GROMACS .gro file of N, CA and C in nm:
model
  243
    1UNK      N    1 -21.485  -6.479   4.748
    1UNK     CA    2 -21.476  -6.486   4.889
    1UNK      C    3 -21.439  -6.442   4.976
    2UNK      N    4 -21.492  -6.298   5.034
    2UNK     CA    5 -21.471  -6.234   5.079
    2UNK      C    6 -21.364  -6.272   5.201
    3UNK      N    7 -21.452  -6.361   5.296
    3UNK     CA    8 -21.391  -6.403   5.441
    3UNK      C    9 -21.239  -6.471   5.398
    4UNK      N   10 -21.235  -6.558   5.321
    4UNK     CA   11 -21.119  -6.599   5.299
    4UNK      C   12 -21.031  -6.549   5.250
    5UNK      N   13 -21.033  -6.428   5.164
    5UNK     CA   14 -20.936  -6.312   5.075
    5UNK      C   15 -20.884  -6.287   5.227
    6UNK      N   16 -21.007  -6.215   5.306
    6UNK     CA   17 -20.932  -6.165   5.423
    6UNK      C   18 -20.850  -6.242   5.478
    7UNK      N   19 -20.862  -6.374   5.529
    7UNK     CA   20 -20.814  -6.500   5.585
    7UNK      C   21 -20.671  -6.438   5.513
    8UNK      N   22 -20.649  -6.489   5.408
    8UNK     CA   23 -20.524  -6.514   5.325
    8UNK      C   24 -20.407  -6.408   5.299
    9UNK      N   25 -20.517  -6.257   5.266
    9UNK     CA   26 -20.436  -6.104   5.323
    9UNK      C   27 -20.377  -6.118   5.453
   10UNK      N   28 -20.459  -6.182   5.573
   10UNK     CA   29 -20.387  -6.162   5.693
   10UNK      C   30 -20.285  -6.283   5.745
   11UNK      N   31 -20.302  -6.367   5.661
   11UNK     CA   32 -20.166  -6.486   5.666
   11UNK      C   33 -20.071  -6.400   5.587
   12UNK      N   34 -20.068  -6.345   5.484
   12UNK     CA   35 -19.957  -6.298   5.421
   12UNK      C   36 -19.859  -6.180   5.551
   13UNK      N   37 -19.974  -6.119   5.563
   13UNK     CA   38 -19.912  -6.009   5.657
   13UNK      C   39 -19.823  -6.045   5.793
   14UNK      N   40 -19.903  -6.125   5.806
   14UNK     CA   41 -19.831  -6.206   5.915
   14UNK      C   42 -19.671  -6.278   5.899
   15UNK      N   43 -19.670  -6.358   5.765
   15UNK     CA   44 -19.531  -6.386   5.713
   15UNK      C   45 -19.459  -6.276   5.718
   16UNK      N   46 -19.548  -6.133   5.627
   16UNK     CA   47 -19.415  -6.063   5.604
   16UNK      C   48 -19.343  -5.979   5.777
   17UNK      N   49 -19.461  -5.961   5.870
   17UNK     CA   50 -19.414  -5.896   5.968
   17UNK      C   51 -19.363  -5.955   6.098
   18UNK      N   52 -19.391  -6.117   6.097
   18UNK     CA   53 -19.362  -6.220   6.207
   18UNK      C   54 -19.242  -6.295   6.184
   19UNK      N   55 -19.221  -6.294   6.046
   19UNK     CA   56 -19.142  -6.406   5.954
   19UNK      C   57 -19.013  -6.300   5.926
   20UNK      N   58 -19.047  -6.258   5.800
   20UNK     CA   59 -18.922  -6.211   5.711
   20UNK      C   60 -18.892  -6.069   5.819
   21UNK      N   61 -18.927  -5.988   5.863
   21UNK     CA   62 -18.917  -5.873   5.964
   21UNK      C   63 -18.881  -5.891   6.057
   22UNK      N   64 -18.941  -5.990   6.162
   22UNK     CA   65 -18.872  -6.018   6.292
   22UNK      C   66 -18.757  -6.070   6.258
   23UNK      N   67 -18.697  -6.159   6.144
   23UNK     CA   68 -18.586  -6.199   6.116
   23UNK      C   69 -18.453  -6.134   6.102
   24UNK      N   70 -18.470  -6.006   6.105
   24UNK     CA   71 -18.374  -5.897   6.060
   24UNK      C   72 -18.300  -5.840   6.187
   25UNK      N   73 -18.183  -5.839   6.154
   25UNK     CA   74 -18.101  -5.815   6.227
   25UNK      C   75 -18.043  -5.671   6.246
   26UNK      N   76 -18.087  -5.604   6.320
   26UNK     CA   77 -18.076  -5.416   6.266
   26UNK      C   78 -17.912  -5.397   6.295
   27UNK      N   79 -17.868  -5.461   6.416
   27UNK     CA   80 -17.735  -5.440   6.403
   27UNK      C   81 -17.662  -5.476   6.350
   28UNK      N   82 -17.664  -5.619   6.300
   28UNK     CA   83 -17.579  -5.714   6.207
   28UNK      C   84 -17.558  -5.618   6.065
   29UNK      N   85 -17.753  -5.615   6.043
   29UNK     CA   86 -17.731  -5.580   5.890
   29UNK      C   87 -17.750  -5.446   5.850
   30UNK      N   88 -17.705  -5.370   5.940
   30UNK     CA   89 -17.711  -5.232   5.905
   30UNK      C   90 -17.806  -5.164   5.776
   31UNK      N   91 -17.769  -5.082   5.719
   31UNK     CA   92 -17.834  -5.048   5.598
   31UNK      C   93 -17.977  -5.134   5.551
   32UNK      N   94 -17.874  -5.214   5.484
   32UNK     CA   95 -17.949  -5.331   5.417
   32UNK      C   96 -18.079  -5.382   5.490
   33UNK      N   97 -18.053  -5.437   5.614
   33UNK     CA   98 -18.170  -5.436   5.727
   33UNK      C   99 -18.261  -5.300   5.731
   34UNK      N  100 -18.198  -5.216   5.779
   34UNK     CA  101 -18.321  -5.081   5.742
   34UNK      C  102 -18.376  -5.077   5.627
   35UNK      N  103 -18.340  -5.095   5.497
   35UNK     CA  104 -18.394  -5.101   5.395
   35UNK      C  105 -18.514  -5.224   5.378
   36UNK      N  106 -18.472  -5.311   5.420
   36UNK     CA  107 -18.585  -5.432   5.400
   36UNK      C  108 -18.672  -5.441   5.469
   37UNK      N  109 -18.665  -5.358   5.621
   37UNK     CA  110 -18.732  -5.324   5.713
   37UNK      C  111 -18.893  -5.234   5.685
   38UNK      N  112 -18.794  -5.147   5.601
   38UNK     CA  113 -18.931  -5.050   5.540
   38UNK      C  114 -18.993  -5.092   5.439
   39UNK      N  115 -18.927  -5.184   5.351
   39UNK     CA  116 -18.995  -5.232   5.221
   39UNK      C  117 -19.089  -5.356   5.259
   40UNK      N  118 -19.063  -5.406   5.387
   40UNK     CA  119 -19.158  -5.514   5.465
   40UNK      C  120 -19.280  -5.428   5.541
   41UNK      N  121 -19.273  -5.285   5.601
   41UNK     CA  122 -19.374  -5.216   5.627
   41UNK      C  123 -19.428  -5.192   5.522
   42UNK      N  124 -19.377  -5.156   5.399
   42UNK     CA  125 -19.439  -5.078   5.294
   42UNK      C  126 -19.538  -5.201   5.277
   43UNK      N  127 -19.478  -5.351   5.225
   43UNK     CA  128 -19.550  -5.426   5.198
   43UNK      C  129 -19.684  -5.448   5.244
   44UNK      N  130 -19.640  -5.470   5.407
   44UNK     CA  131 -19.806  -5.498   5.471
   44UNK      C  132 -19.925  -5.375   5.483
   45UNK      N  133 -19.856  -5.274   5.453
   45UNK     CA  134 -19.953  -5.139   5.406
   45UNK      C  135 -20.064  -5.160   5.323
   46UNK      N  136 -19.922  -5.185   5.182
   46UNK     CA  137 -20.050  -5.228   5.104
   46UNK      C  138 -20.128  -5.321   5.079
   47UNK      N  139 -20.088  -5.417   5.148
   47UNK     CA  140 -20.176  -5.547   5.147
   47UNK      C  141 -20.322  -5.547   5.256
   48UNK      N  142 -20.306  -5.445   5.352
   48UNK     CA  143 -20.391  -5.373   5.402
   48UNK      C  144 -20.506  -5.316   5.315
   49UNK      N  145 -20.425  -5.232   5.239
   49UNK     CA  146 -20.509  -5.144   5.126
   49UNK      C  147 -20.587  -5.264   5.022
   50UNK      N  148 -20.478  -5.333   5.003
   50UNK     CA  149 -20.563  -5.449   4.885
   50UNK      C  150 -20.676  -5.508   4.976
   51UNK      N  151 -20.660  -5.520   5.056
   51UNK     CA  152 -20.793  -5.582   5.159
   51UNK      C  153 -20.887  -5.510   5.151
   52UNK      N  154 -20.902  -5.393   5.186
   52UNK     CA  155 -21.002  -5.268   5.192
   52UNK      C  156 -21.040  -5.245   5.085
   53UNK      N  157 -20.937  -5.254   4.957
   53UNK     CA  158 -21.037  -5.190   4.828
   53UNK      C  159 -21.049  -5.306   4.717
   54UNK      N  160 -21.029  -5.417   4.772
   54UNK     CA  161 -21.038  -5.535   4.662
   54UNK      C  162 -20.994  -5.550   4.537
   55UNK      N  163 -20.871  -5.485   4.565
   55UNK     CA  164 -20.765  -5.444   4.458
   55UNK      C  165 -20.630  -5.529   4.424
   56UNK      N  166 -20.660  -5.630   4.336
   56UNK     CA  167 -20.585  -5.745   4.302
   56UNK      C  168 -20.465  -5.678   4.236
   57UNK      N  169 -20.459  -5.594   4.133
   57UNK     CA  170 -20.342  -5.519   4.121
   57UNK      C  171 -20.224  -5.475   4.242
   58UNK      N  172 -20.281  -5.459   4.382
   58UNK     CA  173 -20.157  -5.453   4.470
   58UNK      C  174 -20.128  -5.556   4.516
   59UNK      N  175 -20.222  -5.634   4.537
   59UNK     CA  176 -20.158  -5.789   4.575
   59UNK      C  177 -20.091  -5.811   4.437
   60UNK      N  178 -20.072  -5.782   4.342
   60UNK     CA  179 -19.988  -5.832   4.274
   60UNK      C  180 -19.814  -5.754   4.268
   61UNK      N  181 -19.876  -5.662   4.320
   61UNK     CA  182 -19.737  -5.546   4.337
   61UNK      C  183 -19.646  -5.621   4.424
   62UNK      N  184 -19.722  -5.664   4.549
   62UNK     CA  185 -19.649  -5.731   4.636
   62UNK      C  186 -19.624  -5.864   4.652
   63UNK      N  187 -19.672  -5.913   4.504
   63UNK     CA  188 -19.625  -6.063   4.518
   63UNK      C  189 -19.506  -6.042   4.428
   64UNK      N  190 -19.484  -5.935   4.330
   64UNK     CA  191 -19.364  -5.902   4.262
   64UNK      C  192 -19.249  -5.863   4.300
   65UNK      N  193 -19.276  -5.810   4.425
   65UNK     CA  194 -19.179  -5.777   4.551
   65UNK      C  195 -19.086  -5.863   4.609
   66UNK      N  196 -19.227  -5.939   4.655
   66UNK     CA  197 -19.121  -6.042   4.726
   66UNK      C  198 -19.070  -6.145   4.639
   67UNK      N  199 -19.099  -6.175   4.520
   67UNK     CA  200 -19.087  -6.247   4.390
   67UNK      C  201 -18.908  -6.169   4.369
   68UNK      N  202 -18.869  -6.043   4.383
   68UNK     CA  203 -18.747  -6.010   4.349
   68UNK      C  204 -18.663  -6.030   4.486
   69UNK      N  205 -18.750  -6.020   4.620
   69UNK     CA  206 -18.634  -6.054   4.695
   69UNK      C  207 -18.599  -6.170   4.706
   70UNK      N  208 -18.690  -6.300   4.671
   70UNK     CA  209 -18.656  -6.432   4.645
   70UNK      C  210 -18.535  -6.448   4.576
   71UNK      N  211 -18.551  -6.386   4.434
   71UNK     CA  212 -18.454  -6.401   4.360
   71UNK      C  213 -18.314  -6.302   4.389
   72UNK      N  214 -18.306  -6.230   4.492
   72UNK     CA  215 -18.185  -6.182   4.506
   72UNK      C  216 -18.130  -6.271   4.609
   73UNK      N  217 -18.207  -6.359   4.730
   73UNK     CA  218 -18.121  -6.460   4.790
   73UNK      C  219 -18.104  -6.540   4.731
   74UNK      N  220 -18.140  -6.632   4.592
   74UNK     CA  221 -18.129  -6.700   4.513
   74UNK      C  222 -17.965  -6.663   4.474
   75UNK      N  223 -17.980  -6.570   4.411
   75UNK     CA  224 -17.830  -6.541   4.353
   75UNK      C  225 -17.714  -6.483   4.455
   76UNK      N  226 -17.734  -6.466   4.571
   76UNK     CA  227 -17.608  -6.428   4.670
   76UNK      C  228 -17.622  -6.578   4.751
   77UNK      N  229 -17.695  -6.676   4.740
   77UNK     CA  230 -17.665  -6.820   4.803
   77UNK      C  231 -17.528  -6.866   4.768
   78UNK      N  232 -17.442  -6.920   4.861
   78UNK     CA  233 -17.357  -6.983   4.799
   78UNK      C  234 -17.339  -7.072   4.733
   79UNK      N  235 -17.232  -7.096   4.616
   79UNK     CA  236 -17.310  -7.199   4.476
   79UNK      C  237 -17.250  -7.340   4.544
   80UNK      N  238 -17.190  -7.353   4.635
   80UNK     CA  239 -17.162  -7.492   4.680
   80UNK      C  240 -17.287  -7.537   4.768
   81UNK      N  241 -17.379  -7.469   4.806
   81UNK     CA  242 -17.514  -7.549   4.853
   81UNK      C  243 -17.615  -7.576   4.774
   0.00000   0.00000   0.00000
């Protein structure tokens, strides 16, 4: 379903751009925030390419990257929470 695929990829791009990327504080986050911003920008570009080329491998690449970020947040979460 091409229409649904496009809508879901657009939703993922919106989450990355208007959620993850928009939440970065460049002043406080320093180099880490800049690196995450670059990664989020890369993921957005890759999702657009995946949509245009109908390439599920690119979708998996972005999914894996998001999974790695999620795992990192789990690791740095204070243990008492």
